[in-house]
Amino acid sequence: MRLYNTATRKVEEIVPIKDKQIGIYSCGPTVYWNQHIGNMYAYISWDLLVRALRYLGYEVKQVMNITDVGHLVSDGDEGEDKMEKGAKREGLTVWEIAKKYEQQFFDSEKLLNINRPEVVCAATDHIPEQIALIQKIEANGFTYITSDGVYFDTGKFPDYAQFAHLKLEEIKDTKRDEISKEKRNLSDFALWKFSPKDGPKRQMEWGSPWGVGFPGWHLECTAMSVKYLGETFDIHTGGIDHIPVHHTNEIAQGYGAFGHQTAHYWVHNAFVVSKGGAKMSKSTGNLFLAQELATMGIDPLAYRYMVLTSHYRKGLEFSLDNLKVAMVAYQKLKNFVSEIGVKGSVSEAYKQAFETLLAADLAMPEVIALVWKLTKDVDIRPEDKKATLLDFDRVLGLNLGEKIKTVEISDEIAKLVMARDAARKAKNWEESDRLRKELEQAGFVVEDGLDGTKVKKMIK
Ligand code: AMP
Ligand code: ZN
């Protein structure tokens, strides 16, 4: 397997620390709000990586964190804790917010056929490990204490700027607040933050050798990756937004605690953007959840297919129109497989081509091209095509072997559906509402899908 290593800015051969075993740590969600399909792009990418490595014969252990404390609105050391902010917004406790959005994340994983990592670990379940890590870093002389918390002195780590190619001299003290005035270097970051002395009491806080407070956001990832994968492990993944702050600081923490960085290869995904290039994010509002796709009558796996047509380092331009194109292609592919009755044997030539593309920095767009080439290849028997595609699906995760669910509807119902679509086209909302009610009275749930009215039988 060859992957692009952000640390060296090169595509490199992955050489496992031990035999054919690979340990992967993937930065996971901050559970203060929904994970949208932009966030899920990251998790689909790493799911593909794990599946591809397994397909290529590696034994993989994947660890993912759940950030449920310490991630501040600024990504740095200022601003409110995202979790406490979420709790206030919804009138729930921080713990309830964490549970609610962790569940939304797990549900999204399921809808998108993302395998659950072997270890999913929450920051709040690892406070002692994080305190112990600070003590290690402190014993090595990399910390100092301010009125605000325990800080990492980046001035003691000569290569601090290297990973993200930072220009430290260009960092300006725009805040000029108490926190930044007490820092030895503007790039220094909090390992432990003290609970505020005045203002409302934090819902999440713990005692520590330095005082009551909570861990800095970057600490959990170093503490938990090391706990579950060892002081050095193979691959660390995350979004490109993590390069300049979060992962740079994780590398510093590894250096401070162990004298070396923890991961051998750092792999990053680019963003899902909308037309015009704006990143899909909570603040811009141009987003969808996997759950919303499902209620719009779009199989969330059509989105997974769409992600497969992009390369993880290029990202994806998302629009409902693009998704519709992907949905048609995905259904065509699924139909193709389900219409072939028997399964033959896997084509060795195609399998080899498939493996070569996976190993070339996860060349998924080329993999999808290969899939379509196979469907049209007149030299391969249909039953062998089916066997080969189902074999590929171990990596693609598109449920190609699943029967397409069809519900028989009577001519009468079909007529009502067509009449409703015609009414909607003519913007005759009164008539379309009347027809909706008629369909509902006949026992159907009515949804407005991308390509018109969708009806589902209500099952009691
Ligand atoms: P957060 O919950 O904000 O910590 O984000 C979770 C993950 O989603 C991070 O690894 C981000 O890099 C990633 N992410 C956020 N927005 C996008 C996007 N529009 N496209 C792809 N990945 C994203
Ligand atoms: Zn992380």
XYZ file of N, CA, C and O in Angstrom, residues 39-40 47 52 63 107 116 140 167 206 216 228 234 237 294 320 354 379:
72
model
N -18.661 15.838 7.121
C -17.891 15.110 8.141
C -17.793 13.627 7.755
O -16.727 13.012 7.875
N -18.920 13.090 7.286
C -18.958 11.649 7.012
C -18.030 11.274 5.856
O -17.608 10.136 5.738
N -12.795 4.403 6.315
C -13.409 3.091 6.213
C -12.889 2.383 4.954
O -12.547 1.201 4.980
N -9.595 -1.529 2.364
C -8.605 -1.794 1.311
C -7.399 -2.533 1.891
O -6.912 -3.502 1.310
N -8.599 2.671 15.662
C -9.073 3.324 16.891
C -9.618 4.698 16.516
O -8.994 5.411 15.726
N -25.534 6.300 13.984
C -26.609 6.052 13.017
C -26.146 6.400 11.597
O -26.456 5.693 10.634
N -17.649 -0.025 12.099
C -17.256 0.581 13.365
C -15.797 0.205 13.667
O -15.431 -0.966 13.593
N 9.601 15.953 31.553
C 10.634 16.181 30.536
C 10.916 17.667 30.304
O 11.695 18.020 29.412
N 4.721 29.237 9.371
C 5.646 30.373 9.450
C 5.358 31.050 10.794
O 4.533 31.966 10.876
N -12.616 18.106 36.313
C -11.992 17.057 37.107
C -10.854 17.659 37.942
O -10.255 18.665 37.540
N -6.944 19.821 27.475
C -6.911 20.492 26.170
C -7.297 19.484 25.095
O -7.097 18.275 25.255
N -4.059 2.569 23.062
C -4.622 1.438 22.309
C -3.711 0.914 21.201
O -3.904 -0.195 20.713
N 1.237 2.960 13.213
C 1.486 3.129 11.782
C 0.867 4.388 11.170
O 1.574 5.250 10.660
N -4.979 9.393 10.841
C -5.775 10.062 9.813
C -6.559 11.238 10.387
O -6.772 11.322 11.599
N -32.054 9.962 3.704
C -32.966 8.815 3.784
C -34.421 9.280 3.724
O -35.229 8.688 3.008
N -27.200 18.608 -4.865
C -28.240 17.580 -5.008
C -28.270 17.053 -6.438
O -28.542 15.873 -6.663
N -7.655 -4.219 -9.678
C -8.314 -3.619 -8.512
C -7.302 -3.402 -7.387
O -7.190 -2.313 -6.811
N -15.721 -10.191 -22.809
C -14.932 -11.425 -22.640
C -15.129 -12.079 -21.280
O -14.565 -13.128 -21.000
